[in-house]
XYZ file of C-alpha atoms in Angstrom:
349
model
C 39.744 -80.620 -2.650
C 40.826 -77.443 -0.687
C 40.525 -75.232 -3.774
C 37.358 -73.547 -2.604
C 38.631 -73.018 0.923
C 41.926 -71.487 -0.398
C 40.033 -69.194 -2.680
C 37.849 -68.067 0.204
C 40.895 -67.262 2.358
C 42.407 -65.225 -0.462
C 39.180 -63.329 -0.954
C 38.856 -62.600 2.780
C 42.431 -61.358 2.831
C 41.762 -59.067 -0.094
C 38.688 -57.617 1.621
C 40.571 -57.047 4.891
C 43.466 -55.332 3.136
C 41.070 -53.124 1.218
C 39.295 -52.182 4.442
C 42.645 -51.253 6.025
C 43.710 -49.152 3.075
C 46.167 -51.673 1.688
C 46.500 -53.011 -1.831
C 45.935 -56.655 -2.708
C 48.910 -58.721 -3.877
C 49.513 -58.024 -7.563
C 50.089 -61.676 -8.448
C 46.794 -62.872 -6.968
C 43.520 -62.875 -8.889
C 40.185 -64.468 -8.031
C 37.997 -65.588 -10.933
C 34.368 -64.480 -10.555
C 33.182 -68.021 -11.115
C 35.260 -69.278 -8.205
C 33.529 -67.107 -5.585
C 31.732 -69.509 -3.226
C 27.972 -69.290 -2.972
C 28.260 -68.730 0.766
C 30.274 -65.545 0.194
C 27.725 -64.221 -2.242
C 25.005 -65.011 0.294
C 26.576 -62.744 2.906
C 29.664 -64.451 4.423
C 27.901 -65.580 7.575
C 30.058 -67.961 9.662
C 27.472 -70.731 9.316
C 27.328 -70.296 5.576
C 31.145 -70.223 5.303
C 31.457 -73.447 7.329
C 28.823 -75.095 5.179
C 30.616 -73.975 2.045
C 33.914 -75.469 3.268
C 32.484 -78.875 4.255
C 33.708 -81.736 2.025
C 30.166 -82.603 0.938
C 29.350 -79.032 -0.018
C 32.675 -78.640 -1.834
C 32.225 -81.829 -3.796
C 28.682 -80.867 -4.761
C 29.716 -77.352 -5.732
C 32.672 -78.533 -7.819
C 31.033 -81.458 -9.582
C 30.798 -80.945 -13.385
C 27.080 -81.744 -13.370
C 26.317 -79.156 -10.697
C 28.453 -76.509 -12.422
C 26.804 -77.115 -15.793
C 23.321 -77.052 -14.276
C 24.017 -73.796 -12.463
C 25.200 -72.096 -15.639
C 22.435 -73.206 -18.024
C 19.770 -70.592 -18.849
C 16.982 -73.049 -18.103
C 18.328 -73.622 -14.608
C 18.411 -69.867 -13.991
C 14.822 -69.511 -15.214
C 13.677 -72.409 -13.065
C 15.365 -70.941 -10.018
C 13.578 -67.634 -10.672
C 10.097 -68.730 -11.666
C 9.940 -72.430 -10.856
C 8.310 -75.099 -12.995
C 4.610 -74.888 -13.729
C 2.481 -76.762 -11.206
C 0.869 -80.017 -12.293
C -2.803 -79.389 -13.123
C -3.547 -82.781 -14.637
C -6.697 -84.575 -13.525
C -4.591 -87.092 -11.567
C -2.805 -84.264 -9.713
C -6.110 -82.556 -8.956
C -7.548 -85.772 -7.499
C -4.438 -86.325 -5.397
C -4.635 -82.716 -4.149
C -8.260 -83.232 -3.175
C -9.642 -80.004 -4.592
C -10.110 -78.084 -7.835
C -8.543 -74.636 -8.168
C -10.688 -72.338 -10.320
C -9.925 -68.842 -11.573
C -12.919 -66.502 -11.476
C -13.500 -62.773 -11.454
C -14.192 -60.995 -8.187
C -15.725 -57.769 -9.518
C -18.366 -58.877 -12.044
C -21.894 -59.077 -10.705
C -23.858 -62.073 -11.979
C -20.768 -64.133 -12.976
C -17.987 -63.736 -10.416
C -18.289 -61.397 -7.463
C -16.669 -61.302 -4.041
C -19.610 -60.486 -1.795
C -18.332 -58.109 0.914
C -21.080 -59.205 3.293
C -20.206 -62.920 3.181
C -16.588 -62.675 1.964
C -17.429 -65.437 -0.526
C -17.363 -65.386 -4.311
C -20.664 -66.000 -6.039
C -22.167 -65.993 -9.514
C -22.879 -68.066 -12.596
C -19.209 -68.836 -13.268
C -18.705 -69.789 -9.621
C -21.603 -72.250 -9.696
C -20.298 -73.825 -12.905
C -16.902 -74.383 -11.255
C -18.673 -75.973 -8.284
C -20.442 -78.330 -10.706
C -17.061 -79.467 -12.051
C -15.809 -80.087 -8.498
C -18.934 -82.096 -7.742
C -18.401 -84.240 -10.859
C -14.787 -84.951 -9.930
C -15.090 -85.325 -6.136
C -18.799 -85.709 -5.460
C -18.578 -82.482 -3.439
C -19.254 -79.049 -4.921
C -17.307 -77.430 -2.109
C -14.071 -79.214 -3.073
C -12.977 -76.119 -4.954
C -10.701 -73.199 -4.185
C -11.256 -69.891 -5.980
C -8.519 -67.564 -7.174
C -9.157 -64.115 -8.619
C -8.387 -64.163 -12.341
C -8.699 -60.872 -14.225
C -8.719 -60.626 -18.016
C -4.982 -60.006 -18.350
C -3.799 -62.981 -16.270
C -6.336 -65.708 -17.089
C -4.213 -67.494 -19.710
C -0.895 -66.997 -17.843
C -2.480 -68.487 -14.717
C -3.421 -71.612 -16.678
C -0.004 -71.963 -18.279
C 1.806 -71.390 -14.968
C -0.392 -73.917 -13.175
C -1.759 -71.397 -10.677
C -5.287 -72.550 -11.504
C -6.716 -75.729 -13.014
C -9.609 -74.160 -14.867
C -10.824 -70.669 -15.740
C -14.471 -69.633 -15.449
C -13.993 -65.893 -15.857
C -16.384 -64.429 -18.481
C -13.792 -65.489 -21.058
C -14.690 -65.254 -24.731
C -13.468 -68.222 -26.751
C -11.782 -67.281 -30.023
C -9.193 -68.622 -32.448
C -6.266 -66.612 -31.067
C -6.828 -67.873 -27.544
C -7.500 -71.414 -28.757
C -3.887 -71.528 -29.950
C -2.783 -71.099 -26.331
C -5.354 -73.018 -24.264
C -8.183 -75.537 -24.525
C -11.790 -74.327 -24.490
C -14.787 -76.159 -23.100
C -18.285 -76.240 -24.552
C -19.965 -72.843 -24.782
C -22.002 -72.085 -21.663
C -23.211 -68.548 -22.419
C -23.365 -66.182 -25.400
C -22.970 -62.499 -24.554
C -22.673 -59.462 -26.800
C -20.562 -56.338 -26.442
C -22.454 -53.171 -25.543
C -22.023 -49.760 -23.877
C -22.498 -48.487 -20.318
C -23.000 -44.721 -20.027
C -24.154 -42.200 -17.414
C -27.937 -41.876 -17.292
C -27.769 -38.343 -18.747
C -25.427 -39.302 -21.616
C -26.447 -38.595 -25.226
C -24.497 -41.634 -26.476
C -26.912 -44.207 -27.919
C -24.693 -46.492 -30.049
C -21.159 -47.365 -30.990
C -21.466 -44.881 -33.871
C -21.502 -42.002 -31.376
C -18.025 -42.648 -29.946
C -15.857 -40.492 -32.215
C -13.768 -38.232 -29.982
C -15.020 -39.947 -26.827
C -12.964 -41.613 -24.106
C -13.925 -45.275 -23.839
C -12.904 -47.374 -20.870
C -12.400 -51.121 -21.040
C -10.137 -53.834 -19.642
C -6.652 -54.577 -20.923
C -6.310 -57.990 -22.552
C -10.035 -58.386 -23.222
C -11.766 -58.996 -26.538
C -13.683 -55.805 -25.789
C -10.461 -53.811 -26.157
C -9.798 -55.283 -29.601
C -13.401 -54.909 -30.745
C -13.877 -51.280 -29.701
C -10.742 -50.256 -31.580
C -12.290 -51.787 -34.688
C -15.840 -50.491 -34.250
C -14.865 -46.999 -33.004
C -11.457 -46.140 -34.495
C -11.841 -42.430 -33.689
C -12.393 -43.009 -29.971
C -9.647 -42.837 -27.354
C -9.332 -46.143 -25.514
C -8.467 -46.006 -21.808
C -7.350 -49.349 -20.350
C -7.969 -50.646 -16.841
C -7.200 -53.910 -15.047
C -10.795 -54.445 -13.874
C -14.216 -53.383 -15.135
C -15.073 -51.965 -11.727
C -12.142 -49.563 -12.064
C -13.377 -48.439 -15.487
C -16.875 -47.799 -14.123
C -15.424 -45.797 -11.226
C -13.443 -43.725 -13.737
C -16.635 -43.015 -15.696
C -18.439 -42.067 -12.510
C -15.621 -39.593 -11.814
C -15.863 -38.154 -15.342
C -12.513 -39.449 -16.599
C -14.095 -41.552 -19.361
C -17.365 -41.089 -21.237
C -18.388 -44.713 -21.670
C -17.411 -48.226 -20.576
C -17.647 -51.125 -22.985
C -17.652 -54.878 -22.515
C -20.198 -57.699 -22.709
C -23.768 -56.597 -22.092
C -24.397 -59.038 -19.258
C -21.444 -57.598 -17.308
C -22.613 -54.024 -17.913
C -26.166 -54.879 -16.854
C -24.784 -55.887 -13.462
C -23.297 -52.424 -12.957
C -26.490 -50.741 -14.177
C -28.568 -52.901 -11.842
C -26.415 -51.855 -8.878
C -26.715 -48.132 -9.651
C -29.771 -47.478 -11.867
C -29.741 -43.809 -10.865
C -26.233 -43.441 -12.336
C -25.800 -45.807 -15.295
C -27.675 -47.313 -18.218
C -26.826 -49.808 -20.960
C -27.255 -48.609 -24.560
C -26.359 -49.625 -28.094
C -27.606 -53.201 -28.152
C -25.156 -55.989 -29.046
C -22.584 -55.154 -31.702
C -20.667 -58.440 -31.263
C -21.380 -61.948 -30.058
C -19.127 -63.411 -27.384
C -19.233 -67.173 -26.664
C -18.165 -67.819 -23.071
C -16.280 -71.046 -22.404
C -14.101 -72.430 -19.631
C -10.344 -72.386 -20.190
C -8.052 -75.359 -19.499
C -4.309 -75.718 -20.035
C -3.334 -76.882 -23.518
C -3.167 -80.673 -23.769
C -5.030 -81.255 -20.490
C -7.683 -83.303 -22.268
C -8.751 -85.432 -19.279
C -9.732 -82.360 -17.286
C -11.353 -80.872 -20.393
C -13.564 -83.963 -20.640
C -14.656 -83.543 -17.006
C -15.473 -79.852 -17.519
C -17.497 -80.611 -20.650
C -19.190 -83.482 -18.851
C -20.247 -81.163 -16.016
C -21.678 -78.565 -18.417
C -23.558 -81.203 -20.410
C -24.926 -82.807 -17.236
C -26.254 -79.423 -16.100
C -27.987 -78.858 -19.440
C -29.509 -82.350 -19.691
C -30.742 -82.345 -16.084
C -32.348 -78.905 -16.294
C -30.006 -77.510 -13.624
C -28.437 -75.211 -16.217
C -31.794 -73.453 -16.735
C -32.170 -73.124 -12.964
C -28.744 -71.527 -12.577
C -29.355 -69.332 -15.627
C -32.563 -67.942 -14.147
C -30.914 -67.549 -10.737
C -28.141 -65.323 -12.072
C -29.296 -63.937 -15.438
C -32.836 -63.362 -14.257
C -34.738 -65.102 -17.053
C -35.172 -68.471 -18.678
C -32.568 -69.229 -21.383
C -33.979 -68.539 -24.854
C -32.006 -71.485 -26.181
C -29.148 -73.790 -25.288
C -25.785 -72.423 -26.427
C -23.999 -74.495 -29.082
C -21.372 -76.866 -27.758
C -18.779 -75.665 -30.263
C -18.041 -71.982 -29.658
C -17.028 -71.594 -33.319
C -20.677 -72.009 -34.302
C -21.467 -68.677 -32.632
C -19.226 -66.746 -35.018
C -20.979 -68.099 -38.083
C -23.948 -65.811 -37.373
C -22.132 -63.050 -35.459
C -21.779 -59.471 -36.798
C -18.693 -58.902 -38.917
C -16.013 -57.027 -36.996
C -14.485 -54.148 -39.027
C -10.760 -53.980 -39.699
C -9.194 -52.151 -36.779
C -7.648 -48.733 -37.318
C -4.919 -47.207 -35.125
C -6.274 -45.078 -32.294
C -4.899 -43.139 -29.367
C -4.553 -45.054 -26.126
C -4.364 -43.749 -22.592
C -3.169 -44.946 -19.242
C -5.701 -45.436 -16.444
């Protein structure tokens, strides 16, 4: 059982001889796989002693440990770690719900700089889920979830549920579960107040800003194939770029754009009407059906109690014209047909 210790002594001798200008013995070779972990970690005395202890040597040399260390899955686990448990049972044991929301979208998910708290329609819906599970709407922790990381956050277990102005569609439904529809938006255009752009038909040769990983990116390429699409990580960044003259227009769902126009009516206006329909739904990790049932239950309770209409008026500013269909697929049956996308030039924000 002194194999590891002998190997270490040989390696140390080789290093010392090299440092002194000598050559290592020709007959001695040290396989790469035999180098102790402690040496690779920096050869500290404590680490070397730990590596030479009988327990450490037995653990390091056991076939099971060696096989586990060399398997690709073990390497991946050591690098990224297993996904956290976001099952309903795990959430209850944890004592709080973790919800992914946006921090830069007025009306739905916005980090208020005055209170340092997130607020909006999506935030209140997440609180309703926490109240259904725990009886306390404050038993929820919010994490910022932008368009590009919403689905990865669910799959990695960083959040339990996503309320982040996320459009439900077939491609995404292959990766995650979707709740009942809670809002139906429509893609539109935000332009400077002095812009001559009035519709999506006016975008040929224009620079259009939108968010990477959003349905808006895919849609604008289809509806305006002769426009140049500039991608950003957040809608606020795209609006800042337009304000600085780097893009001519910003496109996403009308309700998001109206928030920016409301904040700066002297700078921006929303034009073009709705050229798509976007059913918003909460996202849950695939197969997490117990949590999905709680999310749907919370949304349905809000609608049946009238609280949904109250929250709608609070954030949207009007009474809901109708209740959104439970099944988000129903929205697409009457939605405008999206043209076949053509290749366009893309830029880097």
